[in-house]
mmCIF file of C-alpha atoms in Angstrom:
data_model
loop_
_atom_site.group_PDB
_atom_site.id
_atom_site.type_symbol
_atom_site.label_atom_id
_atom_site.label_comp_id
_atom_site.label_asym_id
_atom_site.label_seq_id
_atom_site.Cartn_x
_atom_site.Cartn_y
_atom_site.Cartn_z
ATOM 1 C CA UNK B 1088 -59.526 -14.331 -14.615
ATOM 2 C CA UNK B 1089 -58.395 -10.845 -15.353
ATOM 3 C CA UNK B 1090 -57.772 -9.870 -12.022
ATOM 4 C CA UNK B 1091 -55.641 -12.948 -11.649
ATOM 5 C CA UNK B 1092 -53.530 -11.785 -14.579
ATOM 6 C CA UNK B 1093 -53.730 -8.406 -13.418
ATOM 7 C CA UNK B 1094 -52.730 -9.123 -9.880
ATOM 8 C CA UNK B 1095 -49.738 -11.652 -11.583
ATOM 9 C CA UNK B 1096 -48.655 -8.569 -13.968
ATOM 10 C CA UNK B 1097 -48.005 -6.477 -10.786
ATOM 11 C CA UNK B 1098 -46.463 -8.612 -8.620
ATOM 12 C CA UNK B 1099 -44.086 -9.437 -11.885
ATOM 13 C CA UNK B 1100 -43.384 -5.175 -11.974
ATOM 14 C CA UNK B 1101 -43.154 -5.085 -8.241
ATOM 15 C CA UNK B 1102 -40.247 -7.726 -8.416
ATOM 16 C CA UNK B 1103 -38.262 -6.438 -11.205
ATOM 17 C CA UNK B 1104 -38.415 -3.016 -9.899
ATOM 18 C CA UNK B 1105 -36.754 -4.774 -6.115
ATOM 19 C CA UNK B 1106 -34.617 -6.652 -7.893
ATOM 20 C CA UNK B 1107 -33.193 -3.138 -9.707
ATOM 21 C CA UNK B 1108 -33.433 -1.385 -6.454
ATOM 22 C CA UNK B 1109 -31.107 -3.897 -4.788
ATOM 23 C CA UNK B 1110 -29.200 -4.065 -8.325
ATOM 24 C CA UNK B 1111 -28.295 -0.256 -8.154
ATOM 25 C CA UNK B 1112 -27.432 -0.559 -4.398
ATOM 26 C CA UNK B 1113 -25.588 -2.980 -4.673
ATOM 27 C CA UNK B 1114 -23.825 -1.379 -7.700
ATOM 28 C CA UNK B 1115 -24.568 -4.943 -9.940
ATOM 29 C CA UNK B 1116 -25.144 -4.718 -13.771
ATOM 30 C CA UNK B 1117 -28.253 -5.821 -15.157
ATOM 31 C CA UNK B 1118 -29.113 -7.216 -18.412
ATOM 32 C CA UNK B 1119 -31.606 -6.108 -21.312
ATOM 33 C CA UNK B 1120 -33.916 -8.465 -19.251
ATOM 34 C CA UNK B 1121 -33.604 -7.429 -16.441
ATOM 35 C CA UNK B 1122 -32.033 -9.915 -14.526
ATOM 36 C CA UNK B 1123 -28.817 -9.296 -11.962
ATOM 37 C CA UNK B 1124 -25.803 -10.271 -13.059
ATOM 38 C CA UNK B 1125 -23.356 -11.163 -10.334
ATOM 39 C CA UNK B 1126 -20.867 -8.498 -9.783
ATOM 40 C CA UNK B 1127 -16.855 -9.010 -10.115
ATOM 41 C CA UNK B 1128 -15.153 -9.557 -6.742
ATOM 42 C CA UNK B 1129 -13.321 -6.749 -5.458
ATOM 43 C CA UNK B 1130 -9.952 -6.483 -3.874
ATOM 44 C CA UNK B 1131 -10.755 -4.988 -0.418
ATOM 45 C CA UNK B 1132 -6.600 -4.169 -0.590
ATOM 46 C CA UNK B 1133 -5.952 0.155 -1.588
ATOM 47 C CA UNK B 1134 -3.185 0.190 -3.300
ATOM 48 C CA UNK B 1135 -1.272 3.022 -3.407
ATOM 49 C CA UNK B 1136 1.454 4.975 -5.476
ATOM 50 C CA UNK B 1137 3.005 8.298 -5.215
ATOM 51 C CA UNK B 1138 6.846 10.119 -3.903
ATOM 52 C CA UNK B 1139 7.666 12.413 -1.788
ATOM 53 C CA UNK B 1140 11.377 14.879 -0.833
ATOM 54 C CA UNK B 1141 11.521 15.883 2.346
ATOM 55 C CA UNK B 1142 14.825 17.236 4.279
ATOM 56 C CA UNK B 1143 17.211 14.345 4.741
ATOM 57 C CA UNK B 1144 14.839 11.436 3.263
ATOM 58 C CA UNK B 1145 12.868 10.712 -0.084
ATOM 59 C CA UNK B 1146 9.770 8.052 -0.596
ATOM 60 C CA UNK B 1147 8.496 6.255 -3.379
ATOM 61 C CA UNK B 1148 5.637 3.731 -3.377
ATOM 62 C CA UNK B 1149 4.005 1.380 -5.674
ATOM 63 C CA UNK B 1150 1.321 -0.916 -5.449
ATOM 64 C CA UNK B 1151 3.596 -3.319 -4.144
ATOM 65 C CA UNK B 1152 6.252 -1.751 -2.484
ATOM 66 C CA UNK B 1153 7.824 1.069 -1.091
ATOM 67 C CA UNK B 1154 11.065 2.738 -0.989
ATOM 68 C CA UNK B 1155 12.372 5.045 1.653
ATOM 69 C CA UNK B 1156 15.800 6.432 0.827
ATOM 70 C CA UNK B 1157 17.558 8.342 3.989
ATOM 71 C CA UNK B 1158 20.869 10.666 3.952
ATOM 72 C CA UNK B 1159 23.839 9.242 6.550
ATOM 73 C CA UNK B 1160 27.223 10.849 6.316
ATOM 74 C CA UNK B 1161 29.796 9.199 3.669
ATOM 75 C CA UNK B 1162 31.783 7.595 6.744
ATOM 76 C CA UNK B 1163 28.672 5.240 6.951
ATOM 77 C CA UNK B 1164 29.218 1.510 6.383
ATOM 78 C CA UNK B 1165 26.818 -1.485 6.606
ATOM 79 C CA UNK B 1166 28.472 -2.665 9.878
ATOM 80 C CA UNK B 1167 27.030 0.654 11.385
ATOM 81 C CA UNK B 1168 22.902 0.057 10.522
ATOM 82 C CA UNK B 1169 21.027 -1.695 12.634
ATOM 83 C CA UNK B 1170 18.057 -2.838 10.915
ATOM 84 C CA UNK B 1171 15.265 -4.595 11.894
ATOM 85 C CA UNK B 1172 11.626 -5.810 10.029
ATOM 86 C CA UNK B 1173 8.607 -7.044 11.323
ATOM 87 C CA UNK B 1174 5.435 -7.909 9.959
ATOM 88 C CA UNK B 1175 3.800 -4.640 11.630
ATOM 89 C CA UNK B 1176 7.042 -2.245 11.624
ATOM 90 C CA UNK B 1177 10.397 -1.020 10.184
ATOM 91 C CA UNK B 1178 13.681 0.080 12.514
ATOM 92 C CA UNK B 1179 16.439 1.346 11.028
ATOM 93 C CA UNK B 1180 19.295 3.134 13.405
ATOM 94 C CA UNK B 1181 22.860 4.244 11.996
ATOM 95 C CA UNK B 1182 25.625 4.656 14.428
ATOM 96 C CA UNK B 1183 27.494 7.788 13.281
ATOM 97 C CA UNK B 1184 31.016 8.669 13.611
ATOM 98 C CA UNK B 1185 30.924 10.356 17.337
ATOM 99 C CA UNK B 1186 29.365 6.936 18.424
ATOM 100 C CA UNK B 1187 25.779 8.611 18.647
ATOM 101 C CA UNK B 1188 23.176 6.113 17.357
ATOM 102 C CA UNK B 1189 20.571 8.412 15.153
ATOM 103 C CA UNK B 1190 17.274 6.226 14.764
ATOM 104 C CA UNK B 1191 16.287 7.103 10.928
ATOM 105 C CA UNK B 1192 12.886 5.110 10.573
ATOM 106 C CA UNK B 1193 10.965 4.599 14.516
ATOM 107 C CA UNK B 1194 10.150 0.790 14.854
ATOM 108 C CA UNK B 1195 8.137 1.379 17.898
ATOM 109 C CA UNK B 1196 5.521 2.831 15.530
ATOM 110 C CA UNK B 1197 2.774 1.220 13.723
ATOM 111 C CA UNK B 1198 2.892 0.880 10.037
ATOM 112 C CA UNK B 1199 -0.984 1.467 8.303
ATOM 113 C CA UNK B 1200 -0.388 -2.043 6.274
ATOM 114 C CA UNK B 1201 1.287 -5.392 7.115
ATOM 115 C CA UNK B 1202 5.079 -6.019 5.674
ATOM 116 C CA UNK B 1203 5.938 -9.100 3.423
ATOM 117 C CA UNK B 1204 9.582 -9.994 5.541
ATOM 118 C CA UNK B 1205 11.263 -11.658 2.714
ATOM 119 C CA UNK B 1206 10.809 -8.496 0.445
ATOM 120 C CA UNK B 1207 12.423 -5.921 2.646
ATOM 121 C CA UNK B 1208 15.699 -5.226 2.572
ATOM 122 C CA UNK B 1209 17.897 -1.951 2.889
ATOM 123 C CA UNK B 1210 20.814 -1.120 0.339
ATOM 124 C CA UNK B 1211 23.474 1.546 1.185
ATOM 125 C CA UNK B 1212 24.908 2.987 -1.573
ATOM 126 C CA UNK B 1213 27.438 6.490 -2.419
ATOM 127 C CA UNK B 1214 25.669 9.271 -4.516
ATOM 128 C CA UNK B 1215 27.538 10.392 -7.690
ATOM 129 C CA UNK B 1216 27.781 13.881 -8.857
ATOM 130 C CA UNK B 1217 25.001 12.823 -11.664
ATOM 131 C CA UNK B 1218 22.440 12.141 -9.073
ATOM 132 C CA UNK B 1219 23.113 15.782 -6.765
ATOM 133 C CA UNK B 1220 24.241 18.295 -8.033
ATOM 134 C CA UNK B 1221 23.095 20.242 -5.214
ATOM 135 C CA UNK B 1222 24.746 19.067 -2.384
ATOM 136 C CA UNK B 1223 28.613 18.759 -4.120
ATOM 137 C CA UNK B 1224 30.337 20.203 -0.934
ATOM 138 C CA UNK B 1225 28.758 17.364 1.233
ATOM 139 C CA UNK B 1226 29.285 14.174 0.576
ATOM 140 C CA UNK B 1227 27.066 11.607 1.890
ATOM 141 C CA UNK B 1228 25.822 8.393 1.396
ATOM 142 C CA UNK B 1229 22.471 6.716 1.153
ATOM 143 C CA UNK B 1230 20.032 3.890 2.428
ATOM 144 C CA UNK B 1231 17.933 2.653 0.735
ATOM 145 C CA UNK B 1232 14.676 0.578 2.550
ATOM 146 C CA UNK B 1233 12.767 -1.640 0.146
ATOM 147 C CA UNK B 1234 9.078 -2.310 1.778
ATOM 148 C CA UNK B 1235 7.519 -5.230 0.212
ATOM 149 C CA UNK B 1236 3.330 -4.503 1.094
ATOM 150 C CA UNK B 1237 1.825 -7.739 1.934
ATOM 151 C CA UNK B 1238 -1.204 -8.053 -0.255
ATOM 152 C CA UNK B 1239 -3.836 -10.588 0.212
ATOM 153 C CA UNK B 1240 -7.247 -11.147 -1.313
ATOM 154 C CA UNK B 1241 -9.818 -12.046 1.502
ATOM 155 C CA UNK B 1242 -11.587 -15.223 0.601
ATOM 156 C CA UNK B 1243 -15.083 -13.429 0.884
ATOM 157 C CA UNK B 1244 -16.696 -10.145 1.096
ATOM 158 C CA UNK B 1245 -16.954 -10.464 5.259
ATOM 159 C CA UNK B 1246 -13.227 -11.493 5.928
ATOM 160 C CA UNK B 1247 -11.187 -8.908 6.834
ATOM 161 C CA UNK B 1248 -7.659 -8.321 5.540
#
């Protein structure tokens, strides 16, 4: 009878320790006795936040959105964007003064994420004095494109988003 028990002790070691082993790979929690508890669902979604300057635009993004703000001369009105969203890219094209059309944001490329359409919009607006003092002896305007990411939880840990 003691090897029974002995042979039940072991086998009772030998399956907590797997059970740990597949707790710590796959990072679960487990209890004071040792049994897995089920792990939180994660958002497969990166979010990410940050600005940048470079010459002629700016960036900002949030978790759920993203701004790009662009320089166009201070002749620029809304009749001369051309602006156009899809779930998978952003165009935006000003037709300047000369007639030249200058493409500001390249809608034949690929954006990383997908786009929510009925968050993104663009806003063109005049800089004040307050907001550059730098660039007093040339006036410009600016648009403004509002990104709206499209975030989605997948319904299990094999779907892909």
């Amino acid at each position: 009878m003691t090897g029974s028990v002995r042979n039940a002790n072991t086998t009772t070691r030998l399956l907590r320790f797997l059970l740990l082993l597949v707790a710590v790979i796959r990072l679960d929690t487990i209890d004071a006795f040792g049994v897995v508890l089920p792990r939180a669902p994660r958002s497969h979604t990166e979010l990410y936040s940050g600005t940048g300057i470079a010459k002629g635009y700016k960036w900002q993004e949030e978790a759920f959105e993203i701004d790009v703000t662009v320089k166009v001369p201070q002749e620029t009105r809304a009749k001369n964007v051309q602006f156009k969203a899809t779930t998978r890219s952003i165009d935006l094209k000003v037709t300047l003064p000369n007639g030249e059309v200058q493409t500001l944001l390249d809608g034949s490329r690929a954006l990383k994420g997908r786009v929510s359409l009925d968050g993104t919009f663009w806003v063109i607006s005049d800089v004040t004095q307050d907001e550059d003092m730098m660039n007093l002896a040339s006036p410009y305007r600016e648009i403004t494109v509002t990104v709206e990411k499209m975030i989605r939880t997948p319904k299990d840990d094999f779907e892909v988003v």
